[in-house]
PDB file of C-alpha atoms in Angstrom:
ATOM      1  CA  UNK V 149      -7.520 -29.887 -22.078  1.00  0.00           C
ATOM      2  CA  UNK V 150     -10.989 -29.161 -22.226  1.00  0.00           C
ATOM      3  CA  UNK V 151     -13.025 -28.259 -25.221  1.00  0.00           C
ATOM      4  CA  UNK V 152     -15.370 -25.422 -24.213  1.00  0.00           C
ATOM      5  CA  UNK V 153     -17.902 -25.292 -27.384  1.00  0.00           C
ATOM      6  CA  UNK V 154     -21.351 -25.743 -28.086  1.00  0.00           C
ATOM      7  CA  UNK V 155     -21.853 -29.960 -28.859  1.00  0.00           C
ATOM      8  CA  UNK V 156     -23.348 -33.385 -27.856  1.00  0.00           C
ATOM      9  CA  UNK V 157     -20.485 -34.281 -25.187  1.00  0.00           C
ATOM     10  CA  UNK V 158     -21.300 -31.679 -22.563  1.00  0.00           C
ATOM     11  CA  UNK V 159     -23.604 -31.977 -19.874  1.00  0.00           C
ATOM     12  CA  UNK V 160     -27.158 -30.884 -19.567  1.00  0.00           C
ATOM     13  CA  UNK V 161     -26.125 -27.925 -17.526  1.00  0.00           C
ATOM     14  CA  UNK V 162     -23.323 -27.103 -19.284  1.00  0.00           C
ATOM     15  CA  UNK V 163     -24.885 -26.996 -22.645  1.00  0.00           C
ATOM     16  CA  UNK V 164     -27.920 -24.662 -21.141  1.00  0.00           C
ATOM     17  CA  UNK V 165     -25.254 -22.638 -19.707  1.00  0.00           C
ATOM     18  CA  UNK V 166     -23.440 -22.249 -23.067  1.00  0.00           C
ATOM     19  CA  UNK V 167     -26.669 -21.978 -24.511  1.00  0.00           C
ATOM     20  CA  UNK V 168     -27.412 -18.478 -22.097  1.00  0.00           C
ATOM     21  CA  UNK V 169     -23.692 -17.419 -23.119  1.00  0.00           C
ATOM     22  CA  UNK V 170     -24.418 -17.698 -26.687  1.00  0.00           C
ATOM     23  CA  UNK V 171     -27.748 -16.077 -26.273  1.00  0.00           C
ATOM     24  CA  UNK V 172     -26.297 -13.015 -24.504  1.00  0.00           C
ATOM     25  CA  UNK V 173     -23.752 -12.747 -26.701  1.00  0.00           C
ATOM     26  CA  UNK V 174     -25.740 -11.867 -29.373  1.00  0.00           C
ATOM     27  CA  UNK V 175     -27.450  -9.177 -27.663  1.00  0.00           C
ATOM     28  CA  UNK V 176     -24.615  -7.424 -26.867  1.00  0.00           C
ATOM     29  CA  UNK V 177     -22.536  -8.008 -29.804  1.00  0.00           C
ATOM     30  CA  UNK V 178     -25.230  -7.487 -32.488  1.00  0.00           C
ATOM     31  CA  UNK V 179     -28.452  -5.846 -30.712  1.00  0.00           C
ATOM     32  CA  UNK V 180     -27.587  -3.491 -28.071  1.00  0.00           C
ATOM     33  CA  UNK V 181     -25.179  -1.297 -30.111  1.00  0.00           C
ATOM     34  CA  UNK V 182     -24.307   2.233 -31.999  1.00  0.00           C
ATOM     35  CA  UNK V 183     -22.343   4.398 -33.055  1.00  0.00           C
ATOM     36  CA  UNK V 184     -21.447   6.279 -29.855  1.00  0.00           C
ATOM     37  CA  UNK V 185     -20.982   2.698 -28.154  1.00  0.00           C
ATOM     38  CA  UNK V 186     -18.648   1.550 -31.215  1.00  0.00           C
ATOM     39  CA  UNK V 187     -16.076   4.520 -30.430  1.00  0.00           C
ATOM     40  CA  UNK V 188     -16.463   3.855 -26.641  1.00  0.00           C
ATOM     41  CA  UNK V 189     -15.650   0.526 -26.513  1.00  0.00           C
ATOM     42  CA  UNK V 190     -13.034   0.454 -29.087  1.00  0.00           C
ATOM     43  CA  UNK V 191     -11.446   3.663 -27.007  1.00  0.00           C
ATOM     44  CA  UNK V 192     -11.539   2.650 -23.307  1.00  0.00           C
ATOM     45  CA  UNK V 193      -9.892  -0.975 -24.628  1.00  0.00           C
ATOM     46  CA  UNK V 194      -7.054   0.046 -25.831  1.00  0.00           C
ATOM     47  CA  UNK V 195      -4.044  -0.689 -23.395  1.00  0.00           C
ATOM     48  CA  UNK V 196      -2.498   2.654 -23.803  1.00  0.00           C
ATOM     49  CA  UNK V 197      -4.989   4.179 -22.884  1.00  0.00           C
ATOM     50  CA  UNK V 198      -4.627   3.703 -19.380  1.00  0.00           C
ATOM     51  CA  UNK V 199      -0.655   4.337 -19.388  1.00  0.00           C
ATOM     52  CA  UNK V 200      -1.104   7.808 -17.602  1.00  0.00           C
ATOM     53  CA  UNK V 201      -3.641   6.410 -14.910  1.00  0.00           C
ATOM     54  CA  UNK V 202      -1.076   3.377 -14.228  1.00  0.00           C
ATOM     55  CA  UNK V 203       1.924   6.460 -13.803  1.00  0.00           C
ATOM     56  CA  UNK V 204      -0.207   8.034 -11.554  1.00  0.00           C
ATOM     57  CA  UNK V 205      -0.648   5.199  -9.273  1.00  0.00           C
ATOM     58  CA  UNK V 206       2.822   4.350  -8.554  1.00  0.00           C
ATOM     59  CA  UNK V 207       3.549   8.232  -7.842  1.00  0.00           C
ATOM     60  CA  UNK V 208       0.541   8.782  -5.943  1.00  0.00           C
ATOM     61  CA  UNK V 209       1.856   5.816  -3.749  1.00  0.00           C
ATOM     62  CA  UNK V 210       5.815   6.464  -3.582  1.00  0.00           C
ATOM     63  CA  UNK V 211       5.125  10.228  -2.877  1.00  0.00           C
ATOM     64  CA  UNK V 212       2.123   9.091  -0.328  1.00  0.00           C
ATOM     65  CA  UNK V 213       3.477   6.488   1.663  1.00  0.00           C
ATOM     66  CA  UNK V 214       6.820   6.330   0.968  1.00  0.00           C
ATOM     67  CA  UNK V 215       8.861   2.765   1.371  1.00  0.00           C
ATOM     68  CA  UNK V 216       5.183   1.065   2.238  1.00  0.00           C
ATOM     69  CA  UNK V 217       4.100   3.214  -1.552  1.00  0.00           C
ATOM     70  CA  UNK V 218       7.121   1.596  -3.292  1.00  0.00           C
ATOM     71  CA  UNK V 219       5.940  -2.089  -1.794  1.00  0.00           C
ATOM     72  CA  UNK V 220       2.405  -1.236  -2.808  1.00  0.00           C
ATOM     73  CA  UNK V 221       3.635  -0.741  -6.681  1.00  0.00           C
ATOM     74  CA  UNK V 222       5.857  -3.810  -6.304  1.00  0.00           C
ATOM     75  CA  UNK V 223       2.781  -5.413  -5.192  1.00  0.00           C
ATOM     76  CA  UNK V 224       0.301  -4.010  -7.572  1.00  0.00           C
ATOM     77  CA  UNK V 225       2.758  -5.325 -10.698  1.00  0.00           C
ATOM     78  CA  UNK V 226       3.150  -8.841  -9.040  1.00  0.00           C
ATOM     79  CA  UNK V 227      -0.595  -8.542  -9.164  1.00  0.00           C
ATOM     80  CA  UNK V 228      -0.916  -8.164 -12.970  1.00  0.00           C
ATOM     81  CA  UNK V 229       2.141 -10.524 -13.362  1.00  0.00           C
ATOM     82  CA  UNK V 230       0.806 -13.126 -11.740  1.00  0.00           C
ATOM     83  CA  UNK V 231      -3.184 -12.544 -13.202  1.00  0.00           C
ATOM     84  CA  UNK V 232      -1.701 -12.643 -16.861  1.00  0.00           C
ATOM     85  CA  UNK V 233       0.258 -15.982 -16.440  1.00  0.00           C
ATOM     86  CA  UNK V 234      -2.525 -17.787 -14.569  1.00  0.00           C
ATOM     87  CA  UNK V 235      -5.401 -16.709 -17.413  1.00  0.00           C
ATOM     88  CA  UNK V 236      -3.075 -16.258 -20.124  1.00  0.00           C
ATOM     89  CA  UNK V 237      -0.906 -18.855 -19.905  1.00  0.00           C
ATOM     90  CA  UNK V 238      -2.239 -21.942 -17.054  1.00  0.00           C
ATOM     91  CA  UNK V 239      -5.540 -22.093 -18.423  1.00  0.00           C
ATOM     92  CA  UNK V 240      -5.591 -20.999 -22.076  1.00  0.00           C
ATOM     93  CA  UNK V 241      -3.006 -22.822 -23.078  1.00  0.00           C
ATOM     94  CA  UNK V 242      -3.303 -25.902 -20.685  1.00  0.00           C
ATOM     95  CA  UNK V 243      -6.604 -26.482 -19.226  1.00  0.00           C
ATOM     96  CA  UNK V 244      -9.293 -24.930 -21.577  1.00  0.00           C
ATOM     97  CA  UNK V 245      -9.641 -24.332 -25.052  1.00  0.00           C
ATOM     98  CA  UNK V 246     -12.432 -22.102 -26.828  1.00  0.00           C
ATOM     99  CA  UNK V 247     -12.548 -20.823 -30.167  1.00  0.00           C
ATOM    100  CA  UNK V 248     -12.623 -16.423 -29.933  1.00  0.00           C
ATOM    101  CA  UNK V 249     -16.307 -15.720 -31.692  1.00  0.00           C
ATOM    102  CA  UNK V 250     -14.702 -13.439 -34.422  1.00  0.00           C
ATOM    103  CA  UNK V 251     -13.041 -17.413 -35.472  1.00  0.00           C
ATOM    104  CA  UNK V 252     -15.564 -19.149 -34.748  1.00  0.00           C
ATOM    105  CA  UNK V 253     -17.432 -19.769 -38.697  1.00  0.00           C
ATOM    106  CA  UNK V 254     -20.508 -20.290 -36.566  1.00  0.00           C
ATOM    107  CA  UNK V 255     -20.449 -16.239 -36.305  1.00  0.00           C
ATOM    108  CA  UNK V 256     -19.216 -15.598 -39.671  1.00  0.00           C
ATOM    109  CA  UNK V 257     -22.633 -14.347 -40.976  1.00  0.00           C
ATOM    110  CA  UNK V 258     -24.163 -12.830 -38.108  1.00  0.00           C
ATOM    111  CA  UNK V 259     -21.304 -11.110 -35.361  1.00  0.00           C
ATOM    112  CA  UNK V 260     -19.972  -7.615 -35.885  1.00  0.00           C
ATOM    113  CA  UNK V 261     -16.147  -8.005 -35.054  1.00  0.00           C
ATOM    114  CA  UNK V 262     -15.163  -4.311 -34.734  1.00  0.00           C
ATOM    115  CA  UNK V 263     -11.545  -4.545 -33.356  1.00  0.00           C
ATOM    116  CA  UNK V 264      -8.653  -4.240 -35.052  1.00  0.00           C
ATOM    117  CA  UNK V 265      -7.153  -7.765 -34.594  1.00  0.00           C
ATOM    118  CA  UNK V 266      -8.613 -11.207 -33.198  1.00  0.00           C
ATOM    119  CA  UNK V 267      -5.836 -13.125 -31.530  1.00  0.00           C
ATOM    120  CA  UNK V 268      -5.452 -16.857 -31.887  1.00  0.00           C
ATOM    121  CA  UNK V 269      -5.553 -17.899 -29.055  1.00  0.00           C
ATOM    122  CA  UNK V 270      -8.591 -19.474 -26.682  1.00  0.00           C
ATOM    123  CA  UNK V 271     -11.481 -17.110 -25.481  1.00  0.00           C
ATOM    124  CA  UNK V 272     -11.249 -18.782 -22.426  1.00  0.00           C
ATOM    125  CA  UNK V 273     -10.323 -16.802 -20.083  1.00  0.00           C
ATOM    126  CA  UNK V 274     -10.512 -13.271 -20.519  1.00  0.00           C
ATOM    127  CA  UNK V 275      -7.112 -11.710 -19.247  1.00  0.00           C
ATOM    128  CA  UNK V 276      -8.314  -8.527 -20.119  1.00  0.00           C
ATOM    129  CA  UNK V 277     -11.721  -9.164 -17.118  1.00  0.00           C
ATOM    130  CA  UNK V 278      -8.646 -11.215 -14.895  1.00  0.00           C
ATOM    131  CA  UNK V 279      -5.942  -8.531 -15.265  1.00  0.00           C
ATOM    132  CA  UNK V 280      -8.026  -5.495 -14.617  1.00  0.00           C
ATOM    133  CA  UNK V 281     -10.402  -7.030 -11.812  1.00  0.00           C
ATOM    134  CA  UNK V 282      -6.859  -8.601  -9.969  1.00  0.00           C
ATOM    135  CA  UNK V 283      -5.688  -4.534 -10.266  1.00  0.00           C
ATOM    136  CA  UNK V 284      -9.086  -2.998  -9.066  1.00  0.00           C
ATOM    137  CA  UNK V 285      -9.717  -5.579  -5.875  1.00  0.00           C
ATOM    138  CA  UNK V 286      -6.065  -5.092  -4.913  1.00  0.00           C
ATOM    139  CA  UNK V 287      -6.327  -1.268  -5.456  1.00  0.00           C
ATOM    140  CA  UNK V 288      -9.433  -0.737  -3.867  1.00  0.00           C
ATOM    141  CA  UNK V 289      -9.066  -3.075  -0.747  1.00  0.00           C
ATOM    142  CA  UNK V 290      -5.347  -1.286  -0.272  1.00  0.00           C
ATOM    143  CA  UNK V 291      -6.515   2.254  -0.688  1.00  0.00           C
ATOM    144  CA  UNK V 292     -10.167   1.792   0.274  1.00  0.00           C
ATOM    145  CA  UNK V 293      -9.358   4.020   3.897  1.00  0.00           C
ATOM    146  CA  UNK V 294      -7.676   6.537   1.757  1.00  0.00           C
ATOM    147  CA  UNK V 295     -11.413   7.633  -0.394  1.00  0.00           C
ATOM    148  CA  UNK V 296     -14.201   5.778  -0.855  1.00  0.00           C
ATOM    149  CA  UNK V 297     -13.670   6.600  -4.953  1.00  0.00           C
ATOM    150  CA  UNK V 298     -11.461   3.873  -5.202  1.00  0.00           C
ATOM    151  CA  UNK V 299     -14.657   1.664  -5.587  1.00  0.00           C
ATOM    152  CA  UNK V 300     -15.360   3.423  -9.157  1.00  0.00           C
ATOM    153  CA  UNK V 301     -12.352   1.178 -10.180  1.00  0.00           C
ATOM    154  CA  UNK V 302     -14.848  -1.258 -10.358  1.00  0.00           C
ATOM    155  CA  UNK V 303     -17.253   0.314 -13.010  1.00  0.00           C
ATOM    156  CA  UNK V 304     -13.423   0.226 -14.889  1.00  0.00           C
ATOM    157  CA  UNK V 305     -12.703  -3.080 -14.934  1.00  0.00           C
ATOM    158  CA  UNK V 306     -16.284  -4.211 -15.949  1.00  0.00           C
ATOM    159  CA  UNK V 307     -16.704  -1.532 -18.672  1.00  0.00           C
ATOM    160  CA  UNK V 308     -13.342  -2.888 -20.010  1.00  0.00           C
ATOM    161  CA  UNK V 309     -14.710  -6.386 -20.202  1.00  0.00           C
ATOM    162  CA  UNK V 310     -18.152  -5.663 -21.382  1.00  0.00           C
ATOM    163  CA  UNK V 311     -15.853  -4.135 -23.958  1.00  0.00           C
ATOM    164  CA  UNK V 312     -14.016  -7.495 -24.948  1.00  0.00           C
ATOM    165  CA  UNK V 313     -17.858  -8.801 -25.766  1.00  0.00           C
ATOM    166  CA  UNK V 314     -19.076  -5.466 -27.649  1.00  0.00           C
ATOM    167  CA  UNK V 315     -16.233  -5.809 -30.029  1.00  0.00           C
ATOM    168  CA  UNK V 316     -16.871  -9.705 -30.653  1.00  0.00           C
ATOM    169  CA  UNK V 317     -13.421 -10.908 -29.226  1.00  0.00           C
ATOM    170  CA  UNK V 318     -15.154 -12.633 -26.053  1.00  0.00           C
ATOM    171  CA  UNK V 319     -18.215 -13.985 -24.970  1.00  0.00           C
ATOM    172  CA  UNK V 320     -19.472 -13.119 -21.524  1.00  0.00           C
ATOM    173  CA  UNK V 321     -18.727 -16.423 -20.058  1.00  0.00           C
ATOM    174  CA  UNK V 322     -14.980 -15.602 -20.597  1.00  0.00           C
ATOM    175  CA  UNK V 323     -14.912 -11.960 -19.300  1.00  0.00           C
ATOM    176  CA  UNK V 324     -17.247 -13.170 -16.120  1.00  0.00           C
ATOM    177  CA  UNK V 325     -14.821 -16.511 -15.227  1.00  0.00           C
ATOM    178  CA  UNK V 326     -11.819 -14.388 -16.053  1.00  0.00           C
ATOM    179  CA  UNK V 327     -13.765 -11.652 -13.369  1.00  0.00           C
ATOM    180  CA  UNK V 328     -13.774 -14.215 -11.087  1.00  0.00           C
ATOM    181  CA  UNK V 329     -10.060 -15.057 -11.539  1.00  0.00           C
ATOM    182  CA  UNK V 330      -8.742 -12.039 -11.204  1.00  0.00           C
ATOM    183  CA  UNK V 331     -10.885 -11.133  -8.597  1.00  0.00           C
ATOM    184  CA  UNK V 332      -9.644 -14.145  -6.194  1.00  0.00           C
ATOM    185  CA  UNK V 333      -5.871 -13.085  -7.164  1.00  0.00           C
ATOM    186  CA  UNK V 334      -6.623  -9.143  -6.456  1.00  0.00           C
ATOM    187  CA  UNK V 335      -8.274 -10.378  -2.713  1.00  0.00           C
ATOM    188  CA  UNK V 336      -5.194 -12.730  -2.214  1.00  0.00           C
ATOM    189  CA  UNK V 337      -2.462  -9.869  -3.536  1.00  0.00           C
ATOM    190  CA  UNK V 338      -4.220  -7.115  -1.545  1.00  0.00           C
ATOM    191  CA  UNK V 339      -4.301 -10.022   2.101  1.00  0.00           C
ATOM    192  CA  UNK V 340      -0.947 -10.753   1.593  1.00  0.00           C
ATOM    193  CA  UNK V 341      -0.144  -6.602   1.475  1.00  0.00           C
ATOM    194  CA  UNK V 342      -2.097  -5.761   4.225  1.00  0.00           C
ATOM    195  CA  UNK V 343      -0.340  -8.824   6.902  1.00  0.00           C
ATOM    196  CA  UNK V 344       3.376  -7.101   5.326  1.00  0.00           C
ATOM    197  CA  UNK V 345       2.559  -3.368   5.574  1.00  0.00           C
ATOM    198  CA  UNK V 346      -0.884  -2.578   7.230  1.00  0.00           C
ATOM    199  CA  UNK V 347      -3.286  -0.702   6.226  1.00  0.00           C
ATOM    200  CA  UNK V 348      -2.530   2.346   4.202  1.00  0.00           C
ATOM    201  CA  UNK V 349      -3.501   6.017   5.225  1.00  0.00           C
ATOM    202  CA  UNK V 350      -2.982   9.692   3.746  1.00  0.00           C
ATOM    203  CA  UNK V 351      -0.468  11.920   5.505  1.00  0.00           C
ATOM    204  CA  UNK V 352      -2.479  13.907   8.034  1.00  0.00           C
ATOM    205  CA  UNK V 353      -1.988  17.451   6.940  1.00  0.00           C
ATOM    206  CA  UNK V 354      -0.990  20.175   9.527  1.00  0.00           C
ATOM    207  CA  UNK V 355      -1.057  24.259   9.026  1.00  0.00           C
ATOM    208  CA  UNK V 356       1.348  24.393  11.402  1.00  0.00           C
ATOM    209  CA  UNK V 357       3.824  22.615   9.313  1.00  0.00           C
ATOM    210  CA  UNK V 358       2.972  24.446   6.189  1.00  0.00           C
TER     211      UNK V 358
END
């Protein structure tokens, strides 16, 4: 497993690259902040959140396009399945190891940690950036003929991760490699759809039939 903190045994580039990440962090932790931002980015993190937007996917599919909508929610939860146990559980726990800034006693005097709870395990990757970016490629490249809105999902996904380094849980090396991730696992999910059901369209409607 691979130690991925600031020290003597990493490469030139790697160590100016951690450097950068460190250096960024602090801005957005500790500089570019308030009050308004505080409440936003402790709001729009919070899982449940997002529980009636979720509900409204897989209805807005099943009633939409029917058997191909119920393979499009099978699809979109093998997505998020599949996101979570690469980040969360393939390289966190097996290939890369970082200590979470709100443990790491190099931040004890200097970080705002503004979240409720800072989770053991490694920073490295963010499955918060992998889950949501693997749901908004797969979402938008499914629906993207249905309205071009679907790219806003986007905006979503980063907002949520920029959120993971506001609230000092993740630097933005994590959320940007876990962006990557789940981006490459959205683009697979959403390939693999497409060859098995097509590409997806909204009912025409007709007067006639009204």
């Amino acid at each position: 497993m691979v130690l991925l903190d600031m020290g003597p045994h990493h490469l030139l580039f790697l160590h100016t690259i951690l450097q950068g990440d460190y250096w960024l962090f602090s801005r957005i932790n500790q500089v570019w902040t308030g009050s308004f931002l505080d409440t936003f980015f402790l709001f729009i993190r919070e899982a449940e959140l997002w529980v009636p937007f979720y509900l409204f996917l897989l209805v807005f599919a099943t009633i939409n396009f029917r058997k191909k909508g119920w393979l499009w929610s099978l699809y979109l939860v093998m997505t998020v399945i599949i996101s979570d146990l690469i980040s969360s559980n393939l390289i966190k726990n097996h290939l890369v190891f970082r200590l979470r800034p709100c443990n790491n006693p190099a931040w004890a005097d200097s970080m705002r940690f503004i979240a409720n709870y800072c989770p053991g395990s490694s920073s490295f990757t963010s499955s918060h950036a992998c889950n949501h970016f693997a749901m908004a490629f797969f979402i938008y490249r499914t629906l993207k003929h249905t309205s071009p809105w679907w790219r806003l999902l986007f905006v979503w996904a980063f907002l949520i991760s920029y959120a993971q380094v506001y609230v000092g849980v993740h630097y933005p090396l994590d959320v940007t490699a876990g962006a990557i991730v789940g981006s490459g696992i959205g683009w697979l999910t959403s390939r693999l759809f497409r060859f098995q059901a097509g590409t997806l369209h909204l009912p025409s409607y007709n007067p006639s039939h009204a």
